Short mmCIF file of C-alpha atoms and ligand atoms in Angstrom, two decimals:
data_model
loop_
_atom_site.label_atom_id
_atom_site.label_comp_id
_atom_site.label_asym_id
_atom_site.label_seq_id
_atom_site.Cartn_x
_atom_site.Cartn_y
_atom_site.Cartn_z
CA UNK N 20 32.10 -18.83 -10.13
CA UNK N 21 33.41 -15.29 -11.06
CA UNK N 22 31.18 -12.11 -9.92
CA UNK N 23 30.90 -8.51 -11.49
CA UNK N 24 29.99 -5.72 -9.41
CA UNK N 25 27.30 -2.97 -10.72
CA UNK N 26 30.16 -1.45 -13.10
CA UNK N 27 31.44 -4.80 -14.27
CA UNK N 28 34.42 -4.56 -11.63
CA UNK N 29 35.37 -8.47 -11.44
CA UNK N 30 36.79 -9.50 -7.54
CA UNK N 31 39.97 -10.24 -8.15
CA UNK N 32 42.56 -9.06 -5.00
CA UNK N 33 42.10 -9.55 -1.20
CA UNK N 34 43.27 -7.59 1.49
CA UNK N 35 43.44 -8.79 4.75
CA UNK N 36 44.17 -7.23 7.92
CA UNK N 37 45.16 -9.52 10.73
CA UNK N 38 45.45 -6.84 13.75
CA UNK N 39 44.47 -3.07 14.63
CA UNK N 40 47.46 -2.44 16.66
CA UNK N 41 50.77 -0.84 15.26
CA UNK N 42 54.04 -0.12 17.02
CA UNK N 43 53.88 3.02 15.10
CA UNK N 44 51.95 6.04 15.34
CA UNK N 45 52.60 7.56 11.91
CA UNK N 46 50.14 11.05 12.02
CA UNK N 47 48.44 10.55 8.91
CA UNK N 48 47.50 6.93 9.87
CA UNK N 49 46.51 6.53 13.67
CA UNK N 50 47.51 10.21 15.45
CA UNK N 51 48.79 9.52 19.23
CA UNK N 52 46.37 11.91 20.49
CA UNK N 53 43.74 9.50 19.20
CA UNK N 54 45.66 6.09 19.23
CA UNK N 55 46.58 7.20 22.68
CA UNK N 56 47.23 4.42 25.94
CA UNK N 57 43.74 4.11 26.83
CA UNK N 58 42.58 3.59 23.31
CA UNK N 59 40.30 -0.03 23.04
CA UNK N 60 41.97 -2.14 20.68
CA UNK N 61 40.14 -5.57 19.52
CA UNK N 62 39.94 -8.42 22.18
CA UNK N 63 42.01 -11.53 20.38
CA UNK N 64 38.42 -13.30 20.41
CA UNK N 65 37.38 -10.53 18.22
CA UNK N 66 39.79 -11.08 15.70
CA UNK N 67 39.49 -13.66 13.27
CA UNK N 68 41.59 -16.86 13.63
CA UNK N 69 43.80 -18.58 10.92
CA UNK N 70 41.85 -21.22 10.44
CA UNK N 71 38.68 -18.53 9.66
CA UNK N 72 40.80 -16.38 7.09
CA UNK N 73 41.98 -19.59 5.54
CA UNK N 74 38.35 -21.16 4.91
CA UNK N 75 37.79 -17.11 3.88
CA UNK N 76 40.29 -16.99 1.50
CA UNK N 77 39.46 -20.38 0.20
CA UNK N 78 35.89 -19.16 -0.46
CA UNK N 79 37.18 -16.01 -1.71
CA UNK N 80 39.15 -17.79 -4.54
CA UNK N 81 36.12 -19.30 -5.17
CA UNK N 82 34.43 -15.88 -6.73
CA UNK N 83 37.81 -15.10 -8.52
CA UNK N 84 40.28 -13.75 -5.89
CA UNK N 85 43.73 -14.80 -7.64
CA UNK N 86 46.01 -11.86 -5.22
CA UNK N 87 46.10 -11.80 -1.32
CA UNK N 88 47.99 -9.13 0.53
CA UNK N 89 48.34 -9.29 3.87
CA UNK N 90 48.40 -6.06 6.04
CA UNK N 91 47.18 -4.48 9.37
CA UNK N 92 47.71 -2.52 11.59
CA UNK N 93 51.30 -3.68 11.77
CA UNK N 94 50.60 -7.38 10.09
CA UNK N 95 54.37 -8.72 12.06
CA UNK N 96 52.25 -8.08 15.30
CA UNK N 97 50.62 -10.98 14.71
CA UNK N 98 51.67 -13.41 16.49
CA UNK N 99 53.00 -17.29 13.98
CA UNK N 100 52.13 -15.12 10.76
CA UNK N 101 54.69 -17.23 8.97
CA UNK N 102 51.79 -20.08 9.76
CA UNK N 103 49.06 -18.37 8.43
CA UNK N 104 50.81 -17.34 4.91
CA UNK N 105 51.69 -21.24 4.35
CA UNK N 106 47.84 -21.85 5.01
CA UNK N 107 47.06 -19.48 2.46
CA UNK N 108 49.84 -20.62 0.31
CA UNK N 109 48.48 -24.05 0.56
CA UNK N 110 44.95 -22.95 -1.30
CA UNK N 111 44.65 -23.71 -4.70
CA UNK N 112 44.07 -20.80 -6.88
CA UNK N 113 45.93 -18.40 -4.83
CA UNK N 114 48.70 -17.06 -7.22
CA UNK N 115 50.44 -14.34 -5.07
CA UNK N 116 50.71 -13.34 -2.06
CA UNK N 117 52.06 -9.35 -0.71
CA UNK N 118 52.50 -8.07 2.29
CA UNK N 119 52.92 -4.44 3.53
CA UNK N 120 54.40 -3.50 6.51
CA UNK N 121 56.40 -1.24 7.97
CA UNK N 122 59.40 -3.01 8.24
CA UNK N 123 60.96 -2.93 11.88
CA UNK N 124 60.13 -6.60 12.35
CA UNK N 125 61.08 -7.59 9.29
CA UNK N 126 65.16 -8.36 9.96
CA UNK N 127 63.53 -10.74 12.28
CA UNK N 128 61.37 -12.39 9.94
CA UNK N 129 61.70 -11.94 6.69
CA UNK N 130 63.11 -15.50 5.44
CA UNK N 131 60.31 -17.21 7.10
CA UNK N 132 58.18 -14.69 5.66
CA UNK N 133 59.53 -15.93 2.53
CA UNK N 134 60.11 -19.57 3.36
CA UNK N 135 56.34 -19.70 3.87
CA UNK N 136 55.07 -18.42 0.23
CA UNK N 137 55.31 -14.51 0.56
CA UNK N 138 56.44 -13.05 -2.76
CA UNK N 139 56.23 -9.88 -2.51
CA UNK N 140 56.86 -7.39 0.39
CA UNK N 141 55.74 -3.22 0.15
CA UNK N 142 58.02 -1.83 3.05
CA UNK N 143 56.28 1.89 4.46
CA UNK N 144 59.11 4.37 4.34
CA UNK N 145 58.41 8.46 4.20
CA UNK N 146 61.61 9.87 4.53
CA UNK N 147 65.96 8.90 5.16
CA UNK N 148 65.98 12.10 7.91
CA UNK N 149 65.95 10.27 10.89
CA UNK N 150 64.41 13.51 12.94
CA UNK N 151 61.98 13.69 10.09
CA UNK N 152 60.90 9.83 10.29
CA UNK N 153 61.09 9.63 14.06
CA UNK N 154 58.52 13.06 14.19
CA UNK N 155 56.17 11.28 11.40
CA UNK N 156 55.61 7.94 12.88
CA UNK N 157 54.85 9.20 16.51
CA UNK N 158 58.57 8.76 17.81
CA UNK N 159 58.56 5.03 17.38
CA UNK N 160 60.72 4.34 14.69
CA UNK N 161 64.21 4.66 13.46
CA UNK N 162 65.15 5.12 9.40
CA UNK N 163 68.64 2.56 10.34
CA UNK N 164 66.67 -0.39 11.59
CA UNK N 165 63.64 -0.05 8.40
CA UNK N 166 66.66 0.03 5.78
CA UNK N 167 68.06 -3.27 7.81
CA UNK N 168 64.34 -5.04 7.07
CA UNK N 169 64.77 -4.07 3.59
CA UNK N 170 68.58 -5.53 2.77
CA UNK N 171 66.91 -8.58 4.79
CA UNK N 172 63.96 -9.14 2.82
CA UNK N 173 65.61 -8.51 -0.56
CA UNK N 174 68.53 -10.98 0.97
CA UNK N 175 65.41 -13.58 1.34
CA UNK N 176 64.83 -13.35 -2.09
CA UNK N 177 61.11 -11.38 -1.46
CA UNK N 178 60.53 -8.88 -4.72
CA UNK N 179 60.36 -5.04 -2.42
CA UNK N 180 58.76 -2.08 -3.26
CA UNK N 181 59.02 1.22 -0.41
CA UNK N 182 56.16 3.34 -0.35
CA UNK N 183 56.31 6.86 0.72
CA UNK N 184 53.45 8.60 1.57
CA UNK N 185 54.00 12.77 0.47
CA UNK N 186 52.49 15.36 2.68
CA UNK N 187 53.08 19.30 1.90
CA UNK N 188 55.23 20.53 4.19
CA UNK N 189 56.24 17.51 6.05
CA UNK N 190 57.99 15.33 3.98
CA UNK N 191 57.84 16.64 0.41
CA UNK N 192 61.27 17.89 0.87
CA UNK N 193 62.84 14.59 0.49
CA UNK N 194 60.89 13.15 -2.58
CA UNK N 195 64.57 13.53 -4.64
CA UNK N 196 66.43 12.07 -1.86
CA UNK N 197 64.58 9.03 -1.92
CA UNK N 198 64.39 8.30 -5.51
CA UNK N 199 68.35 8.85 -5.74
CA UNK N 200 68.46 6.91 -2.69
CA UNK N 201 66.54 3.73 -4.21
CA UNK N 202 67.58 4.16 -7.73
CA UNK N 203 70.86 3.45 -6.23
CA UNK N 204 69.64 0.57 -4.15
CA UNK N 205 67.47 -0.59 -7.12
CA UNK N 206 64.24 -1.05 -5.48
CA UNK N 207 61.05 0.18 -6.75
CA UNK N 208 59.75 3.81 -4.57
CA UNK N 209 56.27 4.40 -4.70
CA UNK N 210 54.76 7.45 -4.03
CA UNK N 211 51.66 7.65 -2.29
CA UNK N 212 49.10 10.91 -2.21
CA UNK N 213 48.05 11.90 1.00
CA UNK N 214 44.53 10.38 1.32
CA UNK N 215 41.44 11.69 3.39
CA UNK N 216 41.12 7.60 4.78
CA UNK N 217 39.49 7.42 8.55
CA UNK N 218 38.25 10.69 10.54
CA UNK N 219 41.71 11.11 12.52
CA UNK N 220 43.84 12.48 10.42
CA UNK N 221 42.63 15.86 9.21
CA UNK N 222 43.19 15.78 5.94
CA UNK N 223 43.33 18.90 3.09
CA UNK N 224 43.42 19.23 -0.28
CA UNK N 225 45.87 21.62 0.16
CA UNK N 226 48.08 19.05 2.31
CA UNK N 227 48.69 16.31 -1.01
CA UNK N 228 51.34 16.94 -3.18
CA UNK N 229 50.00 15.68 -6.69
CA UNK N 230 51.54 13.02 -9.31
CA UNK N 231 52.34 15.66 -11.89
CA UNK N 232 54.32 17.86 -9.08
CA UNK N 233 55.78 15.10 -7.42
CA UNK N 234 57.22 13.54 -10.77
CA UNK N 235 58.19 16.92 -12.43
CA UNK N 236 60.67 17.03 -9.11
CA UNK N 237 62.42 13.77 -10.01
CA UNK N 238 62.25 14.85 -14.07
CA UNK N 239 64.04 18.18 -13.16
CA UNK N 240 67.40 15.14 -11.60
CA UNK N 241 66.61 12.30 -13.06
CA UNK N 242 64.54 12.47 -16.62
CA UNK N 243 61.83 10.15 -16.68
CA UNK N 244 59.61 8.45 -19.36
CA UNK N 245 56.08 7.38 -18.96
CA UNK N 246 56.30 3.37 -18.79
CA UNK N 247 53.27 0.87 -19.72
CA UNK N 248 51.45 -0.94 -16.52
CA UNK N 249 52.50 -4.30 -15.90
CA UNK N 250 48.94 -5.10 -15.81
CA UNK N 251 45.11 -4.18 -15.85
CA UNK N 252 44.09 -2.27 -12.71
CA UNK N 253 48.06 -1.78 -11.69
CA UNK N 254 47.45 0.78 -8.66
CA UNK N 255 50.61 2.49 -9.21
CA UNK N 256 51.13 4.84 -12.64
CA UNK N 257 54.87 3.78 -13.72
CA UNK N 258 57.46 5.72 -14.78
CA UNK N 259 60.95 4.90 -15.88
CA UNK N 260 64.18 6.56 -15.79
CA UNK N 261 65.72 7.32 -19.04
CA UNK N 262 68.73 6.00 -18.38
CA UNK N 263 67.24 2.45 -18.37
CA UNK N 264 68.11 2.07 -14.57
CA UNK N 265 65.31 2.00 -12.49
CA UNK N 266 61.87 2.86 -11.98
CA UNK N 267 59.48 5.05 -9.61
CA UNK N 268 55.43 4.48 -8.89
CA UNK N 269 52.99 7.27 -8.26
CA UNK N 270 49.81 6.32 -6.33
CA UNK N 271 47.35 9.17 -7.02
CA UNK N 272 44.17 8.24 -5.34
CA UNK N 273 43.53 11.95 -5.27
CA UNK N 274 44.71 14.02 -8.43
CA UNK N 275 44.22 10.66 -10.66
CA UNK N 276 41.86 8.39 -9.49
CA UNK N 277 41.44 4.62 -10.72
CA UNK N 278 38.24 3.51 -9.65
CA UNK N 279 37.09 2.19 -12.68
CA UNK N 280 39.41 -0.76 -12.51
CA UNK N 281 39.61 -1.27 -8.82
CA UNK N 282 39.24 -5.75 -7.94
CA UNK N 283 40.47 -5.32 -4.51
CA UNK N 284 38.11 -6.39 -1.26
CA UNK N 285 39.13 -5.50 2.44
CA UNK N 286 38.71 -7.82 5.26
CA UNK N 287 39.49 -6.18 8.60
CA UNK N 288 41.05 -7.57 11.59
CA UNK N 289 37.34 -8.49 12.80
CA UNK N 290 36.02 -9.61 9.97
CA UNK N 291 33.62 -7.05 8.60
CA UNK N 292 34.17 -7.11 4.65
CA UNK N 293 34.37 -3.78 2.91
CA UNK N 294 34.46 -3.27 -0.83
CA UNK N 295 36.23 0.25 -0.61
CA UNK N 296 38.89 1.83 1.38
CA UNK N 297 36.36 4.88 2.08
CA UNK N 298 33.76 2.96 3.16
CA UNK N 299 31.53 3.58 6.26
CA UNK N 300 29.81 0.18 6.40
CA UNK N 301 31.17 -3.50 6.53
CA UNK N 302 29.60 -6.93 5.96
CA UNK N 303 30.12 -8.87 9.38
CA UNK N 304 31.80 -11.97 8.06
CA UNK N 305 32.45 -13.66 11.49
CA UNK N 306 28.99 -13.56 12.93
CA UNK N 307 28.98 -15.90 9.33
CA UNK N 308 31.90 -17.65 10.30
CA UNK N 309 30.88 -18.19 13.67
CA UNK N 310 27.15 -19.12 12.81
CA UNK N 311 26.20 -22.65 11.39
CA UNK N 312 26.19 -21.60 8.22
CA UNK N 313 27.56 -23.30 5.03
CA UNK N 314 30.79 -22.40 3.08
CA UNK N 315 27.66 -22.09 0.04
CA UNK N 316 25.58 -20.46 1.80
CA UNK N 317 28.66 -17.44 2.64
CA UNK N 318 29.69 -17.68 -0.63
CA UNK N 319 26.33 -16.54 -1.39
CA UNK N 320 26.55 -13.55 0.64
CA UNK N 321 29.53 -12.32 -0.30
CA UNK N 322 28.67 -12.58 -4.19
CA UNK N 323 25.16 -10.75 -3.55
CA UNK N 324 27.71 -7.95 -1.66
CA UNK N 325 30.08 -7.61 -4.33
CA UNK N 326 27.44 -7.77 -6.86
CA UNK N 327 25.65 -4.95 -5.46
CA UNK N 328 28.96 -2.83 -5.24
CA UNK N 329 29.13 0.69 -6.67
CA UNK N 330 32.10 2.35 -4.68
CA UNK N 331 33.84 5.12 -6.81
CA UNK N 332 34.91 7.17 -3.59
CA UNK N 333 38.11 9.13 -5.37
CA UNK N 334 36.34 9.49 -8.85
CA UNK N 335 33.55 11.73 -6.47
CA UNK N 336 36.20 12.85 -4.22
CA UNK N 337 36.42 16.91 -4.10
CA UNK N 338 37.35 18.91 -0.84
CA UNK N 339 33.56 19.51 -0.54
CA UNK N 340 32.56 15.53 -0.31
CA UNK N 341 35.05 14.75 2.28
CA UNK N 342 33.96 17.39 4.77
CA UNK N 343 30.37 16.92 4.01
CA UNK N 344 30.62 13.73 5.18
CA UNK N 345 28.16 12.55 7.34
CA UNK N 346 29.10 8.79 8.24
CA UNK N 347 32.00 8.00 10.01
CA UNK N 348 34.87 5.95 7.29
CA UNK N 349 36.34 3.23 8.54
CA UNK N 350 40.26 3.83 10.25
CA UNK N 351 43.12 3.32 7.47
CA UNK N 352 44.73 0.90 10.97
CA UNK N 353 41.79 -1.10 10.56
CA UNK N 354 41.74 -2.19 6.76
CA UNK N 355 45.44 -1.61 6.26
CA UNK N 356 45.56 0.65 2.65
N1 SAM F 28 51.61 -0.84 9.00
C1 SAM F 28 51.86 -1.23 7.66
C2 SAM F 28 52.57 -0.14 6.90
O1 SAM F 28 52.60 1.00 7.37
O2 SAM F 28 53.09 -0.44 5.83
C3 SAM F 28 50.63 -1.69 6.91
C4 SAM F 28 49.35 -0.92 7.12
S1 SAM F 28 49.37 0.77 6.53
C5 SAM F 28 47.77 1.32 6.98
C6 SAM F 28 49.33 0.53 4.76
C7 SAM F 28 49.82 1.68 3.92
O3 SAM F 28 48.90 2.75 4.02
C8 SAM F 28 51.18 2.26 4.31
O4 SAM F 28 52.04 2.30 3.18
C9 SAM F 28 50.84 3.64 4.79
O5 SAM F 28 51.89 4.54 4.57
C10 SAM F 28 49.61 3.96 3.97
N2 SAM F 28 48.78 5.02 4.55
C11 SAM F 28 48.31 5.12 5.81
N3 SAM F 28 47.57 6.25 5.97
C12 SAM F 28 47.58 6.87 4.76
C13 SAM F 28 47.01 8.09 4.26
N4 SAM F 28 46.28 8.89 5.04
N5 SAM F 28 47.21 8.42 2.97
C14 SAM F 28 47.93 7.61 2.17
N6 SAM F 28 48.49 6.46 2.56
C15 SAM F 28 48.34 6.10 3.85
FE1 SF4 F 29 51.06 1.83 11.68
FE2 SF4 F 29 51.22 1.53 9.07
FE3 SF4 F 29 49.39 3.18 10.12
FE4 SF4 F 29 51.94 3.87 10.26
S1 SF4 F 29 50.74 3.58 8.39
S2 SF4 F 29 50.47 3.93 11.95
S3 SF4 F 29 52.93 1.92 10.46
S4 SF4 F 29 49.44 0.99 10.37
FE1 SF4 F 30 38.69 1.24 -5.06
FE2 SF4 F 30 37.29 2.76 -3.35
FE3 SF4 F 30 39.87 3.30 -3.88
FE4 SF4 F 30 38.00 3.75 -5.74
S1 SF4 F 30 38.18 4.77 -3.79
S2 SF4 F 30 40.01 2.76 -6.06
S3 SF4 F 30 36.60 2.03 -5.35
S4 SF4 F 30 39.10 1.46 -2.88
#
């Protein structure tokens, strides 16, 4: 069974967070001031179990879900995760499976990682200045040991991609540097606009630093030719060096939005299924789970949700939607991008 939602969107990518918690404190994602020691993160009876996201996926392949990436929170917080991407691995139908983290754990663990059916690994890096990197993700994290977690993972054979998220006046000073930087390397940099997700981070329209600007930077060094997506729906807008070596992504959820192809589902660490990053509501799939209810009978529900989906958040989005706002969105930590 395949389902369409209300503007023929098939489901065809699932994204599943398996914790809220992060050993970073980036301030665009989960702001110490917020994130702080006292905050309540889930209970581990709250979150959902590997053998509940396995018989989730499983029904999720079901309705068409080919793609699963795994994120969080910080997914390498969770404790045997090598054990839950074999179950995965193990379902029939499932044809790839990402991860995104942000790569401090990932010298520890990135052969099993890949040992246990991970393909494909999108390592969160904004900047090479070490003062820079340490102020951005809440003075947790150092540029050195993230570089060591990529050499490991491309040494385990796992196909990376670094994504950068550009804010004005933070880090949009080191856009070149990091293309020359990974050109070098030859790994694949995505840039990522600056989006309004959650209610911490105080986002502006003045704060993003578009797709045109950010790629007329890199031109001005290192020409660059518009290059054809890989496939349907591809997130990122590709361009390729002239030279022939290399290539850079540009995720532009604000200045160039591409809702009208978006597949992808969200499962959060709890559960609760949302059907757009921006949402403010989730279906609770582990009072299902938990219930006596049939693997039909959730299939069912899930369908009728994603059949009844109309989320085109960033096709809507002006300045004037996001602070008009009246429902609180869901946190970026909890549904993990
Ligand atoms: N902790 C992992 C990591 O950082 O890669 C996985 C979860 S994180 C929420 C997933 C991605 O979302 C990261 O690449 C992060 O940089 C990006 N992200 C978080 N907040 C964002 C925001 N406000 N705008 C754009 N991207 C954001
Ligand atoms: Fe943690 Fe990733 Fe959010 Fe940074 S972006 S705080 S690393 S979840
Ligand atoms: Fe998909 Fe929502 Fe993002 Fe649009 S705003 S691309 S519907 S997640």
């Amino acid at each position: 069974m395949t389902v369409q939602d209300q503007l023929q969107r098939p489901l065809r990518d699932l994204r599943i967070s398996v914790t809220d918690r992060c050993n970073f404190r980036c301030q665009y994602c989960m702001p110490a001031e917020i994130f702080g020691p006292d905050f309540a993160f889930l209970p581990s009876d709250k979150i959902l179990s590997f053998e509940e996201i396995e018989r989730l996926v499983k029904i999720f392949v079901g309705l068409g879900v080919r793609k699963i990436r795994i994120t969080g929170g910080e997914p390498l917080l969770r404790r045997d995760l090598p054990q839950l991407i074999a179950r995965i691995n193990a379902v029939e139908g499932v044809e790839d499976i990402a991860l995104t983290t942000n790569g401090t754990l990932l010298k520890k663990h990135a052969q099993a990682l890949a040992d246990a059916g991970v393909k494909r690994v999108s390592i969160s890096l904004d900047s090479l200045d070490e003062a820079r990197f340490f102020e951005m993700n809440g003075n947790r994290g150092k540029v050195k040991t993230v570089l060591e977690g990529i050499e490991k993972a491309a040494e385990a054979g796992l196909l990376v991609k670094i994504n950068m998220v550009v804010q004005k006046g933070v880090n949009d000073a080191d856009i070149v540097e990091m293309a020359k930087f990974f050109k070098e390397k030859q790994h694949i940099l995505r840039y990522i606009e600056y989006m309004d997700v959650g209610n911490s981070n105080g986002w502006k329209l003045n704060d993003v630093v578009g797709k045109k600007e950010i790629v007329d930077m890199i031109n001005a060094v290192a020409p660059l030719e518009a290059i054809a997506p890989n496939y349907k729906g591809e997130v990122a807008t590709r361009f390729g060096y002239k030279d022939g070596n290399g290539e850079i992504g540009v995720i532009s959820s604000v200045t160039d939005s591409f809702c009208s192809t978006c597949s992808r589902a969200r499962i959060s660490a709890e559960g609760k299924l949302y059907t757009c990053l921006f949402a403010t509501e989730g279906t609770d799939l582990r009072e299902l789970l938990r219930s006596d209810k049939t693997d039909e009978e959730i299939t069912t529900s899930i369908a009728r949700v994603w059949q009844n989906r109309t989320d085109r958040y960033s096709d809507e989005r002006t300045e004037e939607t996001v602070n008009n706002r009246k429902k609180a969105k869901i946190e970026m930590s909890h549904i993990g991008g």
